Short mmCIF file of C-alpha atoms in Angstrom, two decimals:
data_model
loop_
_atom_site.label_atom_id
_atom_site.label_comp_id
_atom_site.label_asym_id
_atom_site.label_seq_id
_atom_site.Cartn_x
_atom_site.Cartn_y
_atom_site.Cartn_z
CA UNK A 1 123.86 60.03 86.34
CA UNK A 2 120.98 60.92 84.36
CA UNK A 3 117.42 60.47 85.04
CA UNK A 4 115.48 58.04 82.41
CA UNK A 5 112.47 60.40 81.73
CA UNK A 6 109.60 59.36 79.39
CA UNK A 7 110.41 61.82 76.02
CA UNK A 8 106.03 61.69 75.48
CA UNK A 9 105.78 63.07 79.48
CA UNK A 10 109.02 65.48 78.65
CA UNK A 11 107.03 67.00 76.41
CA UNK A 12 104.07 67.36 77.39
CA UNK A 13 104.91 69.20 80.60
CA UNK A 14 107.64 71.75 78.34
CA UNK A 15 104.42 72.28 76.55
CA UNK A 16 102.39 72.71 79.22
CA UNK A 17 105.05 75.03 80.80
CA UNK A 18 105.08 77.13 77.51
CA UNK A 19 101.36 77.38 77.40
CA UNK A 20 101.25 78.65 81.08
CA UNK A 21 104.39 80.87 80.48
CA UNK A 22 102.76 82.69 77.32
CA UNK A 23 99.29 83.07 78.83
CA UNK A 24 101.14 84.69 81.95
CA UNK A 25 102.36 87.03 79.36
CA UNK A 26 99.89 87.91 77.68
CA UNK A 27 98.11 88.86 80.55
CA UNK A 28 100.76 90.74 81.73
CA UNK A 29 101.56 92.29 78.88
CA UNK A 30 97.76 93.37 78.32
CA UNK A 31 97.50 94.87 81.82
CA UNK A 32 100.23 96.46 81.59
CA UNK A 33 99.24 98.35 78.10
CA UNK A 34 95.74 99.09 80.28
CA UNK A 35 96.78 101.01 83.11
CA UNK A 36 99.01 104.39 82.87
CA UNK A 37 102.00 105.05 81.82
CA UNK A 38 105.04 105.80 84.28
CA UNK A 39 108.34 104.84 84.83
CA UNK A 40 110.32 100.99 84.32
CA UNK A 41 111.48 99.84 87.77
CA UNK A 42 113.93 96.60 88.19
CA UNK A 43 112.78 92.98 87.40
CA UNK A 44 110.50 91.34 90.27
CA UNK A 45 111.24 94.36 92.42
CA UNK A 46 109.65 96.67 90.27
CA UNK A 47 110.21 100.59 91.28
CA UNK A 48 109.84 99.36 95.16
CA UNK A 49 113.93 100.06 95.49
CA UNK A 50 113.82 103.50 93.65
CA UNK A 51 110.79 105.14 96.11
CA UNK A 52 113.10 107.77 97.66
CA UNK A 53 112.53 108.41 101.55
CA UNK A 54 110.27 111.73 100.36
CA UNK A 55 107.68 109.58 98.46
CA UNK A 56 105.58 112.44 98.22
CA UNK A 57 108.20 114.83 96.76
CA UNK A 58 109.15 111.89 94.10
CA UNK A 59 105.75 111.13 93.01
CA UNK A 60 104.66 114.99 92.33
CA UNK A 61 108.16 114.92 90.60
CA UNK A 62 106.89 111.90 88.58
CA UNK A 63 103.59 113.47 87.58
CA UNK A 64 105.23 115.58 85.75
CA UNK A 65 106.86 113.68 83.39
CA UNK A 66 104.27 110.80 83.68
CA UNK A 67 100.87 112.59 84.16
CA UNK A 68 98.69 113.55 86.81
CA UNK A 69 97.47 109.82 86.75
CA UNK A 70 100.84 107.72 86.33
CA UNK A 71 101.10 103.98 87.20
CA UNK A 72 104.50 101.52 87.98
CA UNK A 73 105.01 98.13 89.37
CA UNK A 74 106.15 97.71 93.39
CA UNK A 75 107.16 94.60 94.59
CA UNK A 76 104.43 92.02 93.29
CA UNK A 77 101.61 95.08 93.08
CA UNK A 78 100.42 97.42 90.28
CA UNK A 79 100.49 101.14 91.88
CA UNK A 80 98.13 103.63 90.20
CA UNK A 81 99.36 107.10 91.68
CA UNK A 82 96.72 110.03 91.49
CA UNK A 83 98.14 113.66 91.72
CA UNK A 84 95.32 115.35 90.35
CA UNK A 85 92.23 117.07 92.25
CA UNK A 86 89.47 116.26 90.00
CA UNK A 87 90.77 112.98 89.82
CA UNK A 88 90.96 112.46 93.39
CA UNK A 89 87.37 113.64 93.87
CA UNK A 90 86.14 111.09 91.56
CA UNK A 91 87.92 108.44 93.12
CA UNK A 92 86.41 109.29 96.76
CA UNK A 93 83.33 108.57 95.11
CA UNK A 94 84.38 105.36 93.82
CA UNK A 95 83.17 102.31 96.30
CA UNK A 96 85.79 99.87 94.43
CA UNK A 97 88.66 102.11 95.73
CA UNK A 98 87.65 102.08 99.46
CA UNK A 99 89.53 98.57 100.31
CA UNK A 100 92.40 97.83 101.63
CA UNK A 101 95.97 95.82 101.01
CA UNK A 102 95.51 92.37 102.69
CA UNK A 103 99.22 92.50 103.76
CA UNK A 104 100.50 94.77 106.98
CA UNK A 105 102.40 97.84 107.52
CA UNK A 106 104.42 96.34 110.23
CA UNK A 107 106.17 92.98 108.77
CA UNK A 108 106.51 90.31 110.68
CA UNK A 109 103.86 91.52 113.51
CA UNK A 110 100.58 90.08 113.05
CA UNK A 111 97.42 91.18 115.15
CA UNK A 112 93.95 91.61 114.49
CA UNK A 113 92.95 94.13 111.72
CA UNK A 114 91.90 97.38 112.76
CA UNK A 115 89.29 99.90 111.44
CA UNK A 116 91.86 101.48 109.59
CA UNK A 117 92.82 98.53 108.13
CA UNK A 118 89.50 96.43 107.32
CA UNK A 119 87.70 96.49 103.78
CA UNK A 120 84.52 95.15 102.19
CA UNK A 121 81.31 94.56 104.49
CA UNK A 122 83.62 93.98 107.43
CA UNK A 123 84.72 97.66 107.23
CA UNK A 124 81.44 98.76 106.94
CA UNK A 125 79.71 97.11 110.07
CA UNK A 126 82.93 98.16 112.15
CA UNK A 127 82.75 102.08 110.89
CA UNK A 128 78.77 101.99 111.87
CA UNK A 129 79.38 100.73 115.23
CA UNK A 130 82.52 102.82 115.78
CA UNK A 131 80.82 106.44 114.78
CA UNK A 132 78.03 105.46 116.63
CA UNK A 133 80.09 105.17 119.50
CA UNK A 134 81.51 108.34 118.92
CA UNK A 135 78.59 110.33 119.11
CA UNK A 136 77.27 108.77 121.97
CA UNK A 137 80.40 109.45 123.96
CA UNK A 138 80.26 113.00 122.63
CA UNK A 139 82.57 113.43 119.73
CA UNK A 140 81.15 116.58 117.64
CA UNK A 141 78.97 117.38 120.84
CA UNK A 142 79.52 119.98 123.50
CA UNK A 143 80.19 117.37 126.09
CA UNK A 144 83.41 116.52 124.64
CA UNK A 145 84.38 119.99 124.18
CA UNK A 146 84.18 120.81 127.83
CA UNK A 147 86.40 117.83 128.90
CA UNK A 148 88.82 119.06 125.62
CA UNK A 149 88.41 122.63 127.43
CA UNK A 150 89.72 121.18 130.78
CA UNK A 151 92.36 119.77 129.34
CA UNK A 152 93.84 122.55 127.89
CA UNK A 153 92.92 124.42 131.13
CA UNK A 154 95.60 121.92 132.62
CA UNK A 155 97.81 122.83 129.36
CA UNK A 156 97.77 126.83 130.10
CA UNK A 157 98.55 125.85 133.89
CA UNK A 158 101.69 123.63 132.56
CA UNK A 159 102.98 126.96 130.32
CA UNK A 160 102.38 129.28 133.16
CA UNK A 161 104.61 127.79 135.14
CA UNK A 162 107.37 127.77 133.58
CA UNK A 163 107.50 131.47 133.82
CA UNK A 164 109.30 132.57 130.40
CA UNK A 165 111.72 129.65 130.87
CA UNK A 166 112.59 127.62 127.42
CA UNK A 167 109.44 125.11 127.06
CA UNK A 168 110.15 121.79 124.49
CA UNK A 169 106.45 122.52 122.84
CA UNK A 170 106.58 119.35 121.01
CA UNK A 171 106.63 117.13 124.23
CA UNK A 172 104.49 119.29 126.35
CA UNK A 173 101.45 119.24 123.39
CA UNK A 174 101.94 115.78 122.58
CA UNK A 175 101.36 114.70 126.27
CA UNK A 176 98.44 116.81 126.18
CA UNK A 177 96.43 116.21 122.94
CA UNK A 178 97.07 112.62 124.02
CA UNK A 179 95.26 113.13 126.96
CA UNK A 180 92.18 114.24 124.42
CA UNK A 181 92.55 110.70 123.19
CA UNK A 182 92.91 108.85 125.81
CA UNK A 183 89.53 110.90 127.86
CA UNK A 184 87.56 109.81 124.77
CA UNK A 185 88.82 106.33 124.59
CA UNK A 186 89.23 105.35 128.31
CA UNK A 187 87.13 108.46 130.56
CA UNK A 188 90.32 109.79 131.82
CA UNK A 189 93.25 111.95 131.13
CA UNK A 190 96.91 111.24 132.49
CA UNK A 191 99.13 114.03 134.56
CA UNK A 192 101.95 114.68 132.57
CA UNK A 193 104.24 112.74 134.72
CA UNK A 194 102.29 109.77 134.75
CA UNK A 195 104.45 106.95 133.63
CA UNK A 196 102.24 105.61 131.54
CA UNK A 197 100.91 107.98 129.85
CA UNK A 198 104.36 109.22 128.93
CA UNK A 199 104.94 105.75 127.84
CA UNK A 200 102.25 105.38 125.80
CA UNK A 201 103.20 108.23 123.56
CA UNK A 202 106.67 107.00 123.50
CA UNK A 203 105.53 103.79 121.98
CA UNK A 204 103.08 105.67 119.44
CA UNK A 205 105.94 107.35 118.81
CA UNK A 206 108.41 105.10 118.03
CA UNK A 207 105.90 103.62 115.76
CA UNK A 208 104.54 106.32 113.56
CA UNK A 209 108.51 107.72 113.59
CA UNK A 210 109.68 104.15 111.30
CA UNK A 211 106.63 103.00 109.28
CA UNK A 212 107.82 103.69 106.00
CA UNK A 213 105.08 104.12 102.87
CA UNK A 214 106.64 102.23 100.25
CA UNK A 215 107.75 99.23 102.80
CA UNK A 216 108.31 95.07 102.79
CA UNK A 217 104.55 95.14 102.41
CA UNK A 218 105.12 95.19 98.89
CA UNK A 219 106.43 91.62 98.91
CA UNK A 220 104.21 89.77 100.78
CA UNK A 221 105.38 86.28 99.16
CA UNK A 222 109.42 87.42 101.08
CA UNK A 223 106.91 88.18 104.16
CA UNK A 224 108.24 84.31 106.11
CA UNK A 225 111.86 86.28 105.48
CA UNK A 226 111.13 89.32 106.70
CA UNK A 227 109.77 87.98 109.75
CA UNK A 228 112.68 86.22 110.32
CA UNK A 229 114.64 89.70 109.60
CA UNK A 230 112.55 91.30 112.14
CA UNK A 231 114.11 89.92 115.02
CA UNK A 232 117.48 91.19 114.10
CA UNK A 233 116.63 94.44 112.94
CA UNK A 234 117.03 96.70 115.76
CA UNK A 235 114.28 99.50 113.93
CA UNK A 236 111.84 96.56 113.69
CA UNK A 237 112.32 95.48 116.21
CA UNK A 238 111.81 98.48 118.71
CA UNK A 239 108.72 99.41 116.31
CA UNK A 240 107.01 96.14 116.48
CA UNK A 241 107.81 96.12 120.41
CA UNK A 242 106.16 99.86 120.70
CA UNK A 243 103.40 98.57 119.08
CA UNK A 244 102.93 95.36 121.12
CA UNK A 245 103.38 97.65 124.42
CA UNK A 246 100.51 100.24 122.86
CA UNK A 247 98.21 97.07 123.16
CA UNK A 248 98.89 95.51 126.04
CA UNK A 249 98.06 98.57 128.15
CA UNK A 250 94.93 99.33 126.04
CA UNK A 251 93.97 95.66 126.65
CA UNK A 252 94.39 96.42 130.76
CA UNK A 253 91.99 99.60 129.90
CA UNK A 254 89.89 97.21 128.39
CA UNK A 255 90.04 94.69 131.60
CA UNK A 256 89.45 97.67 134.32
CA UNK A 257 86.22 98.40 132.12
CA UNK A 258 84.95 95.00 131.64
CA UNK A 259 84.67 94.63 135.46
CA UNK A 260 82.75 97.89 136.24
CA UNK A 261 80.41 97.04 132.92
CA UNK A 262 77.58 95.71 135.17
CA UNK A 263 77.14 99.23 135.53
CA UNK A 264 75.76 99.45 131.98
CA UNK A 265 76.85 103.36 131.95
CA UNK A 266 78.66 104.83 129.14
CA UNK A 267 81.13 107.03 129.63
CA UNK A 268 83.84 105.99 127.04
CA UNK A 269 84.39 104.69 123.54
CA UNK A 270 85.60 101.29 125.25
CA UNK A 271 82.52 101.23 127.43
CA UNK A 272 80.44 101.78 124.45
CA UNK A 273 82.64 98.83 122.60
CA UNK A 274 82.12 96.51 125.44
CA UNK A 275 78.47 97.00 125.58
CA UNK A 276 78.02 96.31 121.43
CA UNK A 277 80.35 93.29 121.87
CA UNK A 278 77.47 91.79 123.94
CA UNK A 279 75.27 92.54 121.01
CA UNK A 280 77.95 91.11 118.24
CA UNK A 281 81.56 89.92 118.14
CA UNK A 282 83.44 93.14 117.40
CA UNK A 283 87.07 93.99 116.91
CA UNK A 284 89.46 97.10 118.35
CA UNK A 285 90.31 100.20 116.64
CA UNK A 286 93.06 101.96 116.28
CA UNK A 287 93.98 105.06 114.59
CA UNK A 288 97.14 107.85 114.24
CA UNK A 289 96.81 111.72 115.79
CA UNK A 290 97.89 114.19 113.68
CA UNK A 291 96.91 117.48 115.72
CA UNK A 292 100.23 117.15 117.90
CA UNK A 293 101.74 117.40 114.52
CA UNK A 294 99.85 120.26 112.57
CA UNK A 295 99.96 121.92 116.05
CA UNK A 296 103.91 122.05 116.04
CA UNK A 297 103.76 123.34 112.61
CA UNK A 298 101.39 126.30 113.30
CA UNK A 299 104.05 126.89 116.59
CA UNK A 300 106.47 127.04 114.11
CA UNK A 301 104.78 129.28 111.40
CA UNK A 302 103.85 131.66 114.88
CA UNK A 303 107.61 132.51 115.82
CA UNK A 304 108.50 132.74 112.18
CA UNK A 305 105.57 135.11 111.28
CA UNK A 306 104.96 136.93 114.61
CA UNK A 307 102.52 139.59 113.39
CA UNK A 308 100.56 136.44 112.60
CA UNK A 309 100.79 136.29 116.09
CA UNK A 310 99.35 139.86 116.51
CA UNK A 311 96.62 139.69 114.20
CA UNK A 312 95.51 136.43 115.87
CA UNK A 313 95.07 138.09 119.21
CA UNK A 314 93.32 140.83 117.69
CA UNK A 315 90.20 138.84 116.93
CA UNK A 316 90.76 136.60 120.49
CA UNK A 317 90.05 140.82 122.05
CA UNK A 318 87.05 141.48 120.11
CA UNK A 319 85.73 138.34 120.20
CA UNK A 320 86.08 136.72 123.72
CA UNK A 321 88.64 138.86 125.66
CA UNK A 322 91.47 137.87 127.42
CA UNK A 323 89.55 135.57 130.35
CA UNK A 324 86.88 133.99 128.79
CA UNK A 325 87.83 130.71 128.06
CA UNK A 326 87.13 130.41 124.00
CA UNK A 327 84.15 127.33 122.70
CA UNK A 328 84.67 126.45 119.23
CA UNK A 329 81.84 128.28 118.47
CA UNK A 330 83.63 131.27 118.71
CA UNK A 331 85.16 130.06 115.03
CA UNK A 332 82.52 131.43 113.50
CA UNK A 333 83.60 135.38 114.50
CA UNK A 334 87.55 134.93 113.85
CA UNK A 335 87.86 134.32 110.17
CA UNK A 336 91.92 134.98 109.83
CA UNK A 337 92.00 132.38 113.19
CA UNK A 338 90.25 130.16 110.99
CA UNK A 339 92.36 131.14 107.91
CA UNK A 340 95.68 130.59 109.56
CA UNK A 341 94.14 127.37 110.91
CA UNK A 342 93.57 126.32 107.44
CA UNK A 343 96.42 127.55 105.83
CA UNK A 344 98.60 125.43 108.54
CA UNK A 345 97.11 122.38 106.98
CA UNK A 346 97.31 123.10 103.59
CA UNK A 347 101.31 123.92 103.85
CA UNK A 348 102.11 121.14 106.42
CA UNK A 349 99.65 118.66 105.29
CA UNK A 350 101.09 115.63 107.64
CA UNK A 351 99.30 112.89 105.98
CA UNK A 352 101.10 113.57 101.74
CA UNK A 353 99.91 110.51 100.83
CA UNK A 354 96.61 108.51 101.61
CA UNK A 355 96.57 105.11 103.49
CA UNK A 356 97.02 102.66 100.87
CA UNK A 357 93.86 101.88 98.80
CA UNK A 358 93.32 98.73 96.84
CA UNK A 359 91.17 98.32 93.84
CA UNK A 360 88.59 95.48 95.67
CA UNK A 361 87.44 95.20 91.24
CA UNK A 362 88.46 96.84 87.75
CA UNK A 363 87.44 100.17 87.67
CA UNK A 364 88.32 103.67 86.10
CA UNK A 365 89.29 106.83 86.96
CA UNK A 366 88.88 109.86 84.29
CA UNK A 367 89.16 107.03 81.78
CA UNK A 368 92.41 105.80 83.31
CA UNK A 369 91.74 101.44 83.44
CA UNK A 370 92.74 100.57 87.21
CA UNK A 371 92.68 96.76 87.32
CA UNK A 372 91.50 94.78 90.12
CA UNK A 373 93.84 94.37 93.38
CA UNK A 374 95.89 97.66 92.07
CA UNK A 375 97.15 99.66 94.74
CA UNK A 376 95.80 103.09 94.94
CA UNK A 377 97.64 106.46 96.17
CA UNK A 378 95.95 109.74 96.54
CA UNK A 379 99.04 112.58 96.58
CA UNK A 380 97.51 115.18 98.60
CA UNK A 381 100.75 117.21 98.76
CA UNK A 382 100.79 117.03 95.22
CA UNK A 383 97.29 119.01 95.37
CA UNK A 384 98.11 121.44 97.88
CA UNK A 385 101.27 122.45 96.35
CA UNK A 386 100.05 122.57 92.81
CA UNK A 387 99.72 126.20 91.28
CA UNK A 388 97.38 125.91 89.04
CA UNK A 389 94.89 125.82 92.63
CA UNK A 390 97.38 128.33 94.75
CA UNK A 391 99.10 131.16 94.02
CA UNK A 392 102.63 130.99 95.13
CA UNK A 393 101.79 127.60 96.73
CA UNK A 394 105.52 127.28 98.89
CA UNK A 395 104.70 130.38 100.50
CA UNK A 396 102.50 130.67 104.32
CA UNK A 397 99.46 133.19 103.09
CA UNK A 398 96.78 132.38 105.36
CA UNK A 399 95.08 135.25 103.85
CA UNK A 400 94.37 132.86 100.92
CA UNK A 401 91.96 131.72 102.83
CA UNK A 402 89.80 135.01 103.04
CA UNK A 403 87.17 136.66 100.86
CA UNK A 404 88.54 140.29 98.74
CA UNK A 405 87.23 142.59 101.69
CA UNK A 406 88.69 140.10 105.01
CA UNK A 407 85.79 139.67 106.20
CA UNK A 408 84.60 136.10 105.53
CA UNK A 409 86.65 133.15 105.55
CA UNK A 410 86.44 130.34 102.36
CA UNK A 411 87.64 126.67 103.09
CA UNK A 412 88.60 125.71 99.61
CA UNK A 413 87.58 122.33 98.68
CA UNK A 414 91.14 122.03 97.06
CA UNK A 415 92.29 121.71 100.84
CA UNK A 416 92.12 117.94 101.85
CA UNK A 417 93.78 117.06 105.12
CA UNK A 418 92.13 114.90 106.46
CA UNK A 419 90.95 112.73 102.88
CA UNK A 420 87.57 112.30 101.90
CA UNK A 421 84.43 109.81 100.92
CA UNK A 422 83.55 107.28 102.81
CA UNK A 423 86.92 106.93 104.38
CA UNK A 424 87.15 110.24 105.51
CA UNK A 425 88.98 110.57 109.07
CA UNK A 426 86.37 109.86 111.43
CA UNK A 427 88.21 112.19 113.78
CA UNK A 428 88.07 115.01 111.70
CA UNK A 429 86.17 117.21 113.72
CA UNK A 430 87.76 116.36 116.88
CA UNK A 431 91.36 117.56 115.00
CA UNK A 432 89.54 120.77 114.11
CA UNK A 433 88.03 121.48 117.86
CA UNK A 434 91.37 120.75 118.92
CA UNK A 435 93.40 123.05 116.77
CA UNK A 436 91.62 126.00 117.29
CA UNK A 437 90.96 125.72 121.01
CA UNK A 438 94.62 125.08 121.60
CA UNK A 439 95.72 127.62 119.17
CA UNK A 440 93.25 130.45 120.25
CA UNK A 441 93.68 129.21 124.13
CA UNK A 442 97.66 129.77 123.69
CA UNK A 443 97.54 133.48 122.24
CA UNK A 444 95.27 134.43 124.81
CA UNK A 445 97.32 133.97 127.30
CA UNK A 446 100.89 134.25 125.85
CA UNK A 447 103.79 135.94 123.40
CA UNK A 448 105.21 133.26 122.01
CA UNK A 449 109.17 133.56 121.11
CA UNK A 450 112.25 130.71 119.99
CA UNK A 451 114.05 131.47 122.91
CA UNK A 452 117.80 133.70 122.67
CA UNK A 453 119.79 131.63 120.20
CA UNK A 454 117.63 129.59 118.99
CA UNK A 455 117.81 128.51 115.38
CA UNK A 456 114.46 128.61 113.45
CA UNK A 457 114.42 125.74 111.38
CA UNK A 458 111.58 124.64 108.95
CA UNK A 459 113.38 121.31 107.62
CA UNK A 460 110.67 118.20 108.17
CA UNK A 461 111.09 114.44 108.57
CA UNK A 462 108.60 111.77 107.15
CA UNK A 463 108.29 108.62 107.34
CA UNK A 464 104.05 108.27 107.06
CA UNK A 465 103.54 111.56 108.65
CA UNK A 466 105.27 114.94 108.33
CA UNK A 467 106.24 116.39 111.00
CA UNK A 468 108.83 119.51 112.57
CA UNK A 469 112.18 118.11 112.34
CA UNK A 470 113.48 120.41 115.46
CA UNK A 471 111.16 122.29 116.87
CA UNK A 472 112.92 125.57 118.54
CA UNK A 473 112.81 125.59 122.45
CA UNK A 474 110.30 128.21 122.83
CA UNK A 475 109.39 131.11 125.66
CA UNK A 476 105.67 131.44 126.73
CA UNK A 477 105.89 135.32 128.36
CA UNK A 478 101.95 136.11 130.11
CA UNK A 479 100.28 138.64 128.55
CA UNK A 480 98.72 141.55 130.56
CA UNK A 481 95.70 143.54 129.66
CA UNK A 482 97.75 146.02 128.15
#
């Protein structure tokens, strides 16, 4: 039976609907013929279905074809992909690309936003407190250092003992940069068989192992399904369980120093926290280590390159010896140290593509139109691999890094790790003290082999980091003075 509908109404709403239909249109159609070219993707779904699992590969791939600026539709968002260094520079400088996506990496778990995650004036009030914090607690400061120093002190011990057996590097440096970490954010480290501290990087783990880059985020309006999809998807679910576990024992960190803050004394990032909370309402932190992961690579690029190895200790003799325990300071005197240092981050470079950026207004970049609420992707590997800025850019030359006689070292300001701007890694120099005391620390006291049999392999896996697929068990043999 049909519906007796007023033919004057009928009409009016069809030509309402048309008018809303073609103005949609239009303004589709015109933003589209603003930003960049690049490829067709699928109705609604855009290109989000053809990102292959290495995003970074496929977008250098793209540039190619496209441009070093290219643009295509993902999900319900507009992604503007830069591949370019010059490009990228600009955009650093650019304070309507420093926001973020208002939807989460993680779908279906929804928490607090973190400093990582917070734009606008928000962002900026949280990265002023947080730095702040940081330098009072020591980061860039020799205070920090020595408790880094210690540390690896306990590190060395750990190798030692093993007396040339096979050592799984990947587990026994994770457990211990942690422990850099967790001394700056709670005032103490955890032995390596502490349950909870193993735990802990279990769970960071687990999470950093299955966040994908081109995810469900992209779809925010199928977010209600995807939450329901959560709790039958057994990778969701054991990420969004790590990450719930990560929190609940930093909130009993935060609960042991809450009761000793009568105290009023300092000694932490979460002490510091605590004490600015009393000034304003504040919210946590969180962030993602990456030296565990450049520090496997430059493992890896040691047994593969072993006169690397050689040349290395060389500088460790004439600078500091074989007992003196290095400072960072000591950088300053080993320029292929610092070379191979650099060179490890340039050919692993762990973070390929930037933390999403969103355009917080329209805006331009080297005359390319980037409309407001456009997602924004820097493609670092794209920049470190590209050889027009490195000669023979697959290959490891840390000797790229060094001036015509070897005497000087040159960070080129092609290299990026660790992005750039105003939402530069805050930890940046904490990475950098860490990779070069561990590194120099290591060949001090060791040869470092892939033990008999062992298959040196340099495939990777990604999903928002890079990282050693399979990391050869490795021998740590004590060096004598001879």
């Amino acid at each position: 039976m049909f519906l007796n509908v007023n033919p004057t109404l009928f009409n009016i709403f069809c030509g309402c609907l048309t008018v809303c239909l073609i103005k949609y249109l239009f303004n589709f159609i015109n933003r589209l013929r603003k930003l960049p070219s690049g490829p067709w993707g699928l109705p609604i779904l855009g290109y989000l279905p053809l990102t292959k699992k290495d995003a970074y590969i496929q977008m250098t791939e793209l540039a190619k074809k496209y441009g070093s600026v290219f643009s295509f539709k993902c999900g319900q968002f507009d992604v503007v992909v830069i591949n370019e260094v010059k490009a990228i520079e600009e955009a650093f400088k650019n304070d309507h690309l420093l926001a973020r996506p208002n939807t989460t990496f993680i779908p279906g778990f929804e928490r607090a936003s973190s400093l990582l995650e917070m734009s606008g004036e928000l962002w900026k009030q949280h990265r002023r407190v947080a730095l702040t914090i940081l330098r009072n607690v020591g980061l860039g400061k020799s205070t920090l250092e020595t408790k880094i120093k210690e540390e690896i002190g306990h590190f060395i011990d750990v190798l030692k003992s093993t007396h040339g057996k096979e050592v799984d590097f990947k587990e026994v440096i994770g457990l211990s940069v942690a422990n850099n970490v967790s001394i700056l954010l709670f005032g103490h480290r955890f032995e390596y068989s502490d349950p909870m501290g193993i735990e802990m990087c279990c769970n960071e783990k687990q999470v950093s192992d299955n966040v994908q880059y081109f995810s469900k985020m992209f779809m925010p309006s199928i977010s209600f399904f995807v939450s329901l999809a959560t709790q039958f998807s057994s990778v969701l679910r054991k990420m969004t369980n790590s990450q719930k576990e990560i929190e609940k024992k930093i909130t009993a960190e935060v609960r042991k120093h809450k009761a000793k803050k009568a105290t009023h004394e300092i000694e932490d990032y979460i002490d510091g926290y605590l004490q600015e909370m009393d000034k304003q309402k504040d919210s946590g932190t969180t962030g993602m280590d990456t030296a565990t992961h450049v520090l496997s690579f430059m493992m890896l690029n040691l047994i593969t390159y072993p006169e690397y190895q050689q040349k290395i200790r060389n500088e460790i003799r004439q600078t500091i010896g074989l007992y003196r325990q290095p400072d960072y300071a000591d950088r300053v005197s080993m320029h292929f140290t610092m070379a191979f240092i650099y060179e490890s981050l340039r050919i692993s470079t762990i973070l390929p593509l930037n933390v999403h950026r969103r355009a917080s207004q329209d805006t331009k970049i080297m005359n390319f139109f980037i409309p407001k609420d456009t997602i924004v992707i820097f493609n670092f590997w794209a920049v470190h691999r590209d050889p027009n800025l490195w000669n023979d850019p697959h290959l490891f030359k840390p000797e790229r890094f060094l001036s015509e006689d070897k005497q000087k070292v040159i960070k080129s300001p092609n290299l990026i790790p660790f992005s750039g701007g105003k939402r530069i890694c805050p930890g940046a120099t904490l990475a950098l003290t860490e990779l070069f005391l561990y590194l120099v620390s290591m060949l001090q006291n060791f040869q470092v082999s892939a033990s008999e049999g062992e298959e040196i392999s340099h495939e990777v896996k990604y999903a928002f980091l890079r990282n050693v697929e399979k990391l050869a068990k490795l021998n740590f043999h004590i060096l004598t003075e001879n």
